[in-house]
Coordinates of C-alpha atoms and ligand atoms in Angstrom, one line a residue:
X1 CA -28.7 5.2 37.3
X2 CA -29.5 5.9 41.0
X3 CA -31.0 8.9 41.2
X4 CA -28.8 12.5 41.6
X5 CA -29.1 15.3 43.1
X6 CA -30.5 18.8 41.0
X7 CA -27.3 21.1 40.7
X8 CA -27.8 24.5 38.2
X9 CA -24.5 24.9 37.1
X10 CA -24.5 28.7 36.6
X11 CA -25.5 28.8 40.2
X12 CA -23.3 26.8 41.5
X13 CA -20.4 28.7 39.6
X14 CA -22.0 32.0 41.2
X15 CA -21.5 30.3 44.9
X16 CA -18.3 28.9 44.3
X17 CA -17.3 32.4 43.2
X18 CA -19.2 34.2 45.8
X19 CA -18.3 31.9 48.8
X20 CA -15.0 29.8 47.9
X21 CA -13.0 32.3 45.3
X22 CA -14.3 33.9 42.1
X23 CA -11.0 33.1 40.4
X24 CA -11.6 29.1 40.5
X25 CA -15.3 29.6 39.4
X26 CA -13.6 32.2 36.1
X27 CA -10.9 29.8 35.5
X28 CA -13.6 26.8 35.7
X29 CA -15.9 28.9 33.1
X30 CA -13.4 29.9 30.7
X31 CA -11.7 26.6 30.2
X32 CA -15.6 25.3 29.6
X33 CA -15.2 22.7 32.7
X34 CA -18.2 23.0 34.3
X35 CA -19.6 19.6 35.1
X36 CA -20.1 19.0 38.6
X37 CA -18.5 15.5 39.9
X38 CA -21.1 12.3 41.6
X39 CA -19.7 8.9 41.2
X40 CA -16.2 7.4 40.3
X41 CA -15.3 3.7 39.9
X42 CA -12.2 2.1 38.5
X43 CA -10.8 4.6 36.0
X44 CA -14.3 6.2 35.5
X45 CA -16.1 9.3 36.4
X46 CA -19.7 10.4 36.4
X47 CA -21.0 13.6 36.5
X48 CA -24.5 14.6 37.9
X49 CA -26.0 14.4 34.9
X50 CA -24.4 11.3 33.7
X51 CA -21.5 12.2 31.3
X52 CA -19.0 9.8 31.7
X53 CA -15.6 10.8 32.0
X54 CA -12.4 8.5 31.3
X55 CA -9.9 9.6 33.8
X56 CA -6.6 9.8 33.1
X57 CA -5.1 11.8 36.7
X58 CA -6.3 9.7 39.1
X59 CA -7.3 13.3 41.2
X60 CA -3.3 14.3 41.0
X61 CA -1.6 10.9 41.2
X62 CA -4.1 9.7 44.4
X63 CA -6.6 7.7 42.7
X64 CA -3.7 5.0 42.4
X65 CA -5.8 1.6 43.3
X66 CA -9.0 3.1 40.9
X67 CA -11.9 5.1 42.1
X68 CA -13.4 3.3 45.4
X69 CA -11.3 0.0 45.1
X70 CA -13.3 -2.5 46.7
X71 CA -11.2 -3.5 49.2
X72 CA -10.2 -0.7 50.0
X73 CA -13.8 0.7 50.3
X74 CA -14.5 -2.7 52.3
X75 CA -11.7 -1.8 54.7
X76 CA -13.0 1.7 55.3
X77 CA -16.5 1.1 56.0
X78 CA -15.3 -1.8 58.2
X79 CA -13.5 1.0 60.6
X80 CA -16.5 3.5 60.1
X81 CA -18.7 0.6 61.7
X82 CA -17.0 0.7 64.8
X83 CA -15.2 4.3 65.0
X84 CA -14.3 6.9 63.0
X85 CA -12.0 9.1 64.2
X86 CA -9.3 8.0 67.2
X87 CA -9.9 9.3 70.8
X88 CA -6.2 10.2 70.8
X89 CA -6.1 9.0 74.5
X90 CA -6.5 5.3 74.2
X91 CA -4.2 3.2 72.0
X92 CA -5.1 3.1 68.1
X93 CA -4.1 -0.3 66.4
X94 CA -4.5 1.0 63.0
X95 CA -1.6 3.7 63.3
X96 CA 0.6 0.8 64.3
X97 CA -0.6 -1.8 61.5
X98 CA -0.1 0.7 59.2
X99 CA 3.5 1.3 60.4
X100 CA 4.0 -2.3 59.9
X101 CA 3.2 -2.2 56.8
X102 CA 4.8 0.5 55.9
X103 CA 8.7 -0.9 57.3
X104 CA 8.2 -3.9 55.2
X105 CA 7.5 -2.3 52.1
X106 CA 9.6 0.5 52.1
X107 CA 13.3 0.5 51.0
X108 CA 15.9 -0.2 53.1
X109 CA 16.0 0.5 56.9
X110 CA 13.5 3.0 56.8
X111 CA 10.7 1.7 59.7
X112 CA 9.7 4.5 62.0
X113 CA 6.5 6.2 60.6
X114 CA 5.2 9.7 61.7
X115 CA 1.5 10.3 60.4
X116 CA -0.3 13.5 59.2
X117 CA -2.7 14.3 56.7
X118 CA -1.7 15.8 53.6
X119 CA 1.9 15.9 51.6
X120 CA 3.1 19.5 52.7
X121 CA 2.5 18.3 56.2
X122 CA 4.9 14.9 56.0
X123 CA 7.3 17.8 54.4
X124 CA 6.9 19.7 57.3
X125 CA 8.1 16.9 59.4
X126 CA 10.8 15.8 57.4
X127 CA 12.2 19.4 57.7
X128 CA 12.1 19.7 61.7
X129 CA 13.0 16.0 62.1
X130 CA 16.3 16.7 59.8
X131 CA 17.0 20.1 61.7
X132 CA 16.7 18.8 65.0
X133 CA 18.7 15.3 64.2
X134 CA 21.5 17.2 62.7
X135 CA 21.8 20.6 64.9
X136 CA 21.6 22.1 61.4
X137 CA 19.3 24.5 59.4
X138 CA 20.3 24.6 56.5
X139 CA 18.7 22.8 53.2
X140 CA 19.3 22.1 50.0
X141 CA 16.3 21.8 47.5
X142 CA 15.7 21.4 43.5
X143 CA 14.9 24.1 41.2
X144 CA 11.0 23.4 39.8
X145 CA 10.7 20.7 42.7
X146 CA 7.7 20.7 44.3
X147 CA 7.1 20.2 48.0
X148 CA 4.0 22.0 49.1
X149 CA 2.8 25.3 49.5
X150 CA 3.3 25.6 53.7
X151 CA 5.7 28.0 54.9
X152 CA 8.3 25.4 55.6
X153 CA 7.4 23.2 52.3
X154 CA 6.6 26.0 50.5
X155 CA 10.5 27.1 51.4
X156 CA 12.3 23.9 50.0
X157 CA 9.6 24.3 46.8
X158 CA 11.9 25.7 43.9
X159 CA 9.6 28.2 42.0
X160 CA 8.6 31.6 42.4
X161 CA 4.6 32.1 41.4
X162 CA 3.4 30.1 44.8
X163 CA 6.6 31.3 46.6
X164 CA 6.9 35.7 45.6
X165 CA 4.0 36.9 48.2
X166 CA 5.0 35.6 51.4
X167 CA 8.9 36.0 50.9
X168 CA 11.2 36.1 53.3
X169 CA 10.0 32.5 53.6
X170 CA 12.3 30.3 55.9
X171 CA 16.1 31.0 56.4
X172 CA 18.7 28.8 55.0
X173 CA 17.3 27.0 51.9
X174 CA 19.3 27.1 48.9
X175 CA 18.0 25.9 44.8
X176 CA 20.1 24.3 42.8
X177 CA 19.2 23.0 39.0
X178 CA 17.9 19.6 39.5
X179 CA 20.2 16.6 38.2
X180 CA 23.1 18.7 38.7
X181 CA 25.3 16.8 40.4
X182 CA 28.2 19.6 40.1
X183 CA 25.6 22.2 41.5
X184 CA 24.6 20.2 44.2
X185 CA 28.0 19.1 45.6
X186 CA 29.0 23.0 45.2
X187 CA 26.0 23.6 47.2
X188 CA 25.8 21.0 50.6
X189 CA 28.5 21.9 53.3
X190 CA 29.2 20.8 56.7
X191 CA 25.9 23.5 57.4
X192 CA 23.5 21.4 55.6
X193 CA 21.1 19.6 57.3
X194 CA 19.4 17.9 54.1
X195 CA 19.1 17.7 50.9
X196 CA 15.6 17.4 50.2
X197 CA 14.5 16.2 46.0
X198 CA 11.7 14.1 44.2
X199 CA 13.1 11.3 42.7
X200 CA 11.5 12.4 40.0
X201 CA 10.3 16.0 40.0
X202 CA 6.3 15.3 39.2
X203 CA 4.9 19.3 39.0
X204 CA 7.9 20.4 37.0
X205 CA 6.7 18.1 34.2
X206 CA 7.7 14.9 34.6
X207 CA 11.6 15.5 34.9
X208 CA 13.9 11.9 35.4
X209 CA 17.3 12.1 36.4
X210 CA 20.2 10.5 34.7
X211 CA 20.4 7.1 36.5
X212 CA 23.5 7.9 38.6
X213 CA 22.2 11.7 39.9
X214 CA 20.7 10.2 42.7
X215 CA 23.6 7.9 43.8
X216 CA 26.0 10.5 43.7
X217 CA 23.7 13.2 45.7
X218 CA 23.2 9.9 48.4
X219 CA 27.3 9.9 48.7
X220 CA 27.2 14.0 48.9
X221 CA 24.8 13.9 51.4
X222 CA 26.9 11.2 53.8
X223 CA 30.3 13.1 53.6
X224 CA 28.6 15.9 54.3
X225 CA 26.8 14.3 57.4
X226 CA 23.6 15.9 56.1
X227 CA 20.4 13.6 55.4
X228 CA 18.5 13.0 52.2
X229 CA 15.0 13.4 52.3
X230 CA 13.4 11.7 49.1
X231 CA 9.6 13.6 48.5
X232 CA 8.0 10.6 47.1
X233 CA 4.5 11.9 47.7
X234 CA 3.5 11.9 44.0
X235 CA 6.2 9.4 42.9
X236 CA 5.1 6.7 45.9
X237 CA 2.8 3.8 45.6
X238 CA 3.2 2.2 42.9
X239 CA 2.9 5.5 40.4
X240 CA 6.4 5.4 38.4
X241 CA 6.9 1.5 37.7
X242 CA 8.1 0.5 41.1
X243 CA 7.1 1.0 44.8
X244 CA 8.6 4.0 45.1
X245 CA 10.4 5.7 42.9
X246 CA 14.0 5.9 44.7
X247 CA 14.3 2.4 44.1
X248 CA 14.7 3.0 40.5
X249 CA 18.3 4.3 41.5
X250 CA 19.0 2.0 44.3
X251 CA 19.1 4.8 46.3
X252 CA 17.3 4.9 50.2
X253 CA 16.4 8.1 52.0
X254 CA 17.4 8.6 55.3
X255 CA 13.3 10.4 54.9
X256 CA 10.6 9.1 52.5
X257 CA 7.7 11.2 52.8
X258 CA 4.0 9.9 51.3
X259 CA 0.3 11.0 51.4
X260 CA -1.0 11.1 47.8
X261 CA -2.1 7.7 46.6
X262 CA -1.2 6.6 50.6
X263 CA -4.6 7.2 51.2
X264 CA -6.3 4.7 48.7
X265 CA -8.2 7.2 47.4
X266 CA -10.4 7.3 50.6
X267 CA -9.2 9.5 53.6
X268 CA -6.8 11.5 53.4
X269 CA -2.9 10.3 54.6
X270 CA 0.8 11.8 54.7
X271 CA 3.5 10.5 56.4
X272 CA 7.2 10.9 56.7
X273 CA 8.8 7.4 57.3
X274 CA 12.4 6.9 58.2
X275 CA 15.4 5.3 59.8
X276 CA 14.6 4.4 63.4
X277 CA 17.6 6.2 64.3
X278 CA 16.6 9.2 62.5
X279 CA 13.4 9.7 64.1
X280 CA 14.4 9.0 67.4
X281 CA 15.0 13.1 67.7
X282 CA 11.2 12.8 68.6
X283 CA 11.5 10.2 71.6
X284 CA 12.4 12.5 74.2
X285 CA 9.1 14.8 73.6
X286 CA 6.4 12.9 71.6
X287 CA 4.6 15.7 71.0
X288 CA 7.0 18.0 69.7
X289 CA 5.2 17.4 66.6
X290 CA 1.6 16.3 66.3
X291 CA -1.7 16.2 64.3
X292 CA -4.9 15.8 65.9
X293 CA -6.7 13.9 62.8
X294 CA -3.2 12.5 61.4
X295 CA -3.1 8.8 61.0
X296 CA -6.5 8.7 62.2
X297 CA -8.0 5.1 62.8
X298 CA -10.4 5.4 58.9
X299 CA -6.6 6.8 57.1
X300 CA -4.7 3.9 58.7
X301 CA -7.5 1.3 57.5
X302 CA -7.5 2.7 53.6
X303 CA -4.1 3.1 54.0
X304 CA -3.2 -0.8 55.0
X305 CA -5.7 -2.0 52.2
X306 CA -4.4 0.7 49.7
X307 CA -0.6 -1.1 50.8
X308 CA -2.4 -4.5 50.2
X309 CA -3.9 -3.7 47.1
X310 CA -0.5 -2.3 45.5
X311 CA 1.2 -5.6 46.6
X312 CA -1.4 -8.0 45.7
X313 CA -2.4 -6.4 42.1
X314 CA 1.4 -5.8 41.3
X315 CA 0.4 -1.6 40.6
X316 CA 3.7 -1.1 40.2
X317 CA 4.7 -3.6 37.4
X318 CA 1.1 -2.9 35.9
X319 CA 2.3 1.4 35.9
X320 CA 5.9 0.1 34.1
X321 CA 4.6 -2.5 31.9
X322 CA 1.4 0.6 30.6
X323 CA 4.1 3.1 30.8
X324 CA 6.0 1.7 28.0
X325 CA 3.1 1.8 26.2
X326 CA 1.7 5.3 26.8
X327 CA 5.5 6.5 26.2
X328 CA 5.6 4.9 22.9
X329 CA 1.9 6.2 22.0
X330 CA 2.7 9.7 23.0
X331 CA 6.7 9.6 21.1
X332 CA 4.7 8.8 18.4
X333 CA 2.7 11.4 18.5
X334 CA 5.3 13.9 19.2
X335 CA 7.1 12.5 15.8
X336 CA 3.6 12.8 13.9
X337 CA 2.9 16.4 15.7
X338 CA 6.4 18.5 15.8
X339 CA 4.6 21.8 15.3
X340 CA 2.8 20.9 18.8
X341 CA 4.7 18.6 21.1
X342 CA 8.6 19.6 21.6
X343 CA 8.8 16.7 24.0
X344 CA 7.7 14.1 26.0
X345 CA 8.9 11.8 29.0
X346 CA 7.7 9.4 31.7
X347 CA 8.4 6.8 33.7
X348 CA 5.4 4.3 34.5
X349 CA 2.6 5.7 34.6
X350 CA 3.5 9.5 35.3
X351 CA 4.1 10.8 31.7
X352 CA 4.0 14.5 30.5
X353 CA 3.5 15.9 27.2
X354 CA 5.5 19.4 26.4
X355 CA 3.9 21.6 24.0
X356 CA 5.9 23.6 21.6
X357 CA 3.9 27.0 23.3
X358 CA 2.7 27.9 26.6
X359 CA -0.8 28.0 26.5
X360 CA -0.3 24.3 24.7
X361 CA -0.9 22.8 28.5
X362 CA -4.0 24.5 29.3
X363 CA -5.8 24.3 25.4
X364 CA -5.8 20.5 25.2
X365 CA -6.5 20.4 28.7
X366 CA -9.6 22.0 27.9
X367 CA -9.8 20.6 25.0
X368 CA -9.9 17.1 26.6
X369 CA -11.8 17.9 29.5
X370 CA -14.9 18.6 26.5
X371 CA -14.3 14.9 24.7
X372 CA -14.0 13.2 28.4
X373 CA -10.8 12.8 29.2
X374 CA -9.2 14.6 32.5
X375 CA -5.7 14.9 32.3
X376 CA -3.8 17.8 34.3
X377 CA -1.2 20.0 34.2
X378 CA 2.0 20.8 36.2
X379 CA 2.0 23.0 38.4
X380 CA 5.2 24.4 38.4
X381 CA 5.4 24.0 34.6
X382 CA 1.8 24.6 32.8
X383 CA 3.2 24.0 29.3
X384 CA 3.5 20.4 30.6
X385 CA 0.3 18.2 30.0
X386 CA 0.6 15.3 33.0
X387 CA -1.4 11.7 32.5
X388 CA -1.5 9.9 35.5
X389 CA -4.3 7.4 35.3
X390 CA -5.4 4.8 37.9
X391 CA -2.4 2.1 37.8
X392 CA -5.0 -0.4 37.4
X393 CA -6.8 1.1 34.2
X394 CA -7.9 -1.4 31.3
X395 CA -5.7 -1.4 28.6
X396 CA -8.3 -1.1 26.1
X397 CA -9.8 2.0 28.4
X398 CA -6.3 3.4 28.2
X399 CA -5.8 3.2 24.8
X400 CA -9.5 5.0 23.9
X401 CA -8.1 7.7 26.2
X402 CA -4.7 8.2 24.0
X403 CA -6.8 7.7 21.0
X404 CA -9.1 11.0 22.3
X405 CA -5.3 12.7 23.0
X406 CA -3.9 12.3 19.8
X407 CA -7.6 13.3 18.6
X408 CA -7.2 16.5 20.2
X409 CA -4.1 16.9 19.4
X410 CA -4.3 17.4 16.0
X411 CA -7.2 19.6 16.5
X412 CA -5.6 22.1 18.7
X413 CA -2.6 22.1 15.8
X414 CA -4.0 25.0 13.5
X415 CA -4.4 27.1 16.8
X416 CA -1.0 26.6 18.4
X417 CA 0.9 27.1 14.8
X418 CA -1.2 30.6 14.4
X419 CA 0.4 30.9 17.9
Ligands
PMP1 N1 5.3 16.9 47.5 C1 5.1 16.5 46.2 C2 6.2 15.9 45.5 C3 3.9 16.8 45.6 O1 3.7 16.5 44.3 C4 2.9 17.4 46.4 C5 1.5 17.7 45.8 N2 1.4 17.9 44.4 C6 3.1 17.8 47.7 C7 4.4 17.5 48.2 C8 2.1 18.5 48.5 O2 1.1 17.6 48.9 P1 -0.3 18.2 49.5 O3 -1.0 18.9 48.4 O4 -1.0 16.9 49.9 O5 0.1 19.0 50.6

């Protein structure tokens, strides 16, 4: 073991609190996860003093390819050998490779890319891009969906906690319960803009639609004349069994927007692709919109390898073909465990485990975290355990981790039936 550097714990808790926010470093204390990060491969992590973690989030649905994918590492310190960041005044090829890439693997006649740095951000754009494309301002959004916590993301986001202390947010969105399909065509008009969803809504818990929600909202959307912007930025790359999740239901955005697992786990990456047609709202002004470090030459590099990797290690059909199997393992558990789990669902490998009482979510979290397994919650829904492991994890790896689960599970039972 190379050698680490000395971190005291209880000091470093006492900075965080002092110089970061004293909440994380309570929270951090009182769940008992206190080990301080140093070294990730595959579906591993290592903390600074060598406790080995078996990681079943993948850092919020990012880690996708594994921690530091080879290739993907390769293609990054490839870039850093010649430049890091762009000069934004010469001509970058990466942003345009990249772009390339992304046309040909995404649904449909999406092709134009826009690139930023984080999922709020390729929200951001998705919103201004729809407004200015239709003359409208007007959106409709999804009840629990999650979009980001920017004032304009943070306005098509459907929950109040994150939303409460900076209302008014921006005019004109309107929530409707997701896979509603009566709600939603009472709520898009002629006024409408967009209609703006997750395929499948990730932070409410790991919601699916019924298989023909998202058709329908596609043929509400074009009578209306308003576009649909799918928010695969959790769902995308490979995560729910296919490329992106939309093509589950056949259905193609007139805006897909990314970042997440984009980024291959390296540098961090959003971006809001769409039609050509769609985008061209942009070409009269380029820099209507812009980011200074978005796209940046070392994003665009993980980014095409992280786009490679998914391709050539099939992480999609490896997320269905474990999903099916984490699915079963956890219904299985929710049949031996009733007291516990009311529910579970999933859909490659994005699965989430409903427990029968609120604090459910965060106990076996903690719980977990203490046998070496991370798992996370949702944020919009904390009774909702999430697993989203590296799409590449070894079976056997992934079955040790639902074995440690379903350990905890039943050890957290006398607690939450006292409850
Ligand atoms: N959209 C969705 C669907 C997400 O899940 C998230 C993050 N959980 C975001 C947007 C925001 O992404 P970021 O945190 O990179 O801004």
């Amino acid at each position: 073991m190379e050698e680490k550097g000395k971190i005291d714990v209880e000091d470093f808790l006492n900075d965080l609190g002092e110089y970061v926010n004293p909440g994380r470093a309570r929270v951090y204390r009182l769940m008992g996860m206190t080990n301080v990060e140093h070294k990730g491969f595959g579906s591993t992590v290592v903390d600074i003093e060598g406790k080995e973690f078996i990681d079943l989030c993948a850092g919020y649905a990012v880690i996708n390819a594994g921690h530091r994918h080879p290739r993907i590492l390769g293609a990054v310190q490839q870039q850093m050998e010649h430049m890091g960041l762009s000069t934004k005044t010469m001509l970058s090829a990466g942003e345009v490779e990249l772009a390339r890439a992304l046309a040909e693997i995404t649904p449909g006649d999406l092709k134009r890319s826009f690139f930023c740095a984080t999922g709020a951000e390729a929200v951001e754009v998705a919103l201004k891009v729809a407004r200015m494309y239709t003359g409208r301002t007007n959106f409709v959004a999804a009840d629990n969906g999650f979009h980001g916590k920017t004032l304009g993301a943070l306005s098509a986001t459907g929950g109040g906690s994150y939303r409460d202390a900076f209302e008014p947010l921006i005019p004109g969105f309107t929530h409707v319960p997701f896979d509603d399909i009566e709600a939603m065509e009472e709520a898009v008009d002629e006024q409408t803009a967009a209609v703006i969803l997750e395929p499948i809504q990730g932070e409410a818990g790991v919601v699916i639609p019924h298989p023909d929600y998202l058709p329908r909202v596609r043929e509400i959307c074009d009578r209306a004349g308003a576009l649909l912007i799918l928010d695969e930025v959790q769902t995308g790359i490979g995560r729910t069994g296919e490329n992106f999740a939309c093509e589950h239901y056949g259905v193609t955005p007139d805006i897909m927007t990314l970042a997440k697992a984009l980024s291959g786990g390296m540098i961090p990456v959003g971006a809001a692709v769409a039609r050509s047609e769609v985008l061209e709202v942009f070409d009269a002004n380029p820099w209507i919109h812009s980011s200074t470090t978005g796209g940046n030459a070392l994003a665009c590099a993980a980014a095409t390898a992280a786009l490679q990797v998914l391709q050539e290690e099939d992480l999609a059909g490896q997320a269905q073909r474990k999903g099916v199997r984490v699915l079963e393992r956890l219904e299985e558990m929710a049949r031996r465990y009733p007291e516990v789990i009311q529910e579970v669902s999933g859909k490659g490998l994005l699965a989430g485990v409903r427990f029968t009482k609120p604090a459910g979510g965060l106990m076996i979290m903690a719980e977990l975290y203490s046998r070496g397994v991370l798992v996370i919650p949702s944020l919009m829904n904390w009774t909702v355990m999430r697993i989203a492991p590296p799409l590449n994890i070894e079976e056997e790896r992934l079955e040790r981790g639902l074995d440690i689960v379903e350990e905890a599970v039943e050890y957290i039972r006398p607690d939450i039936e006292d409850m």
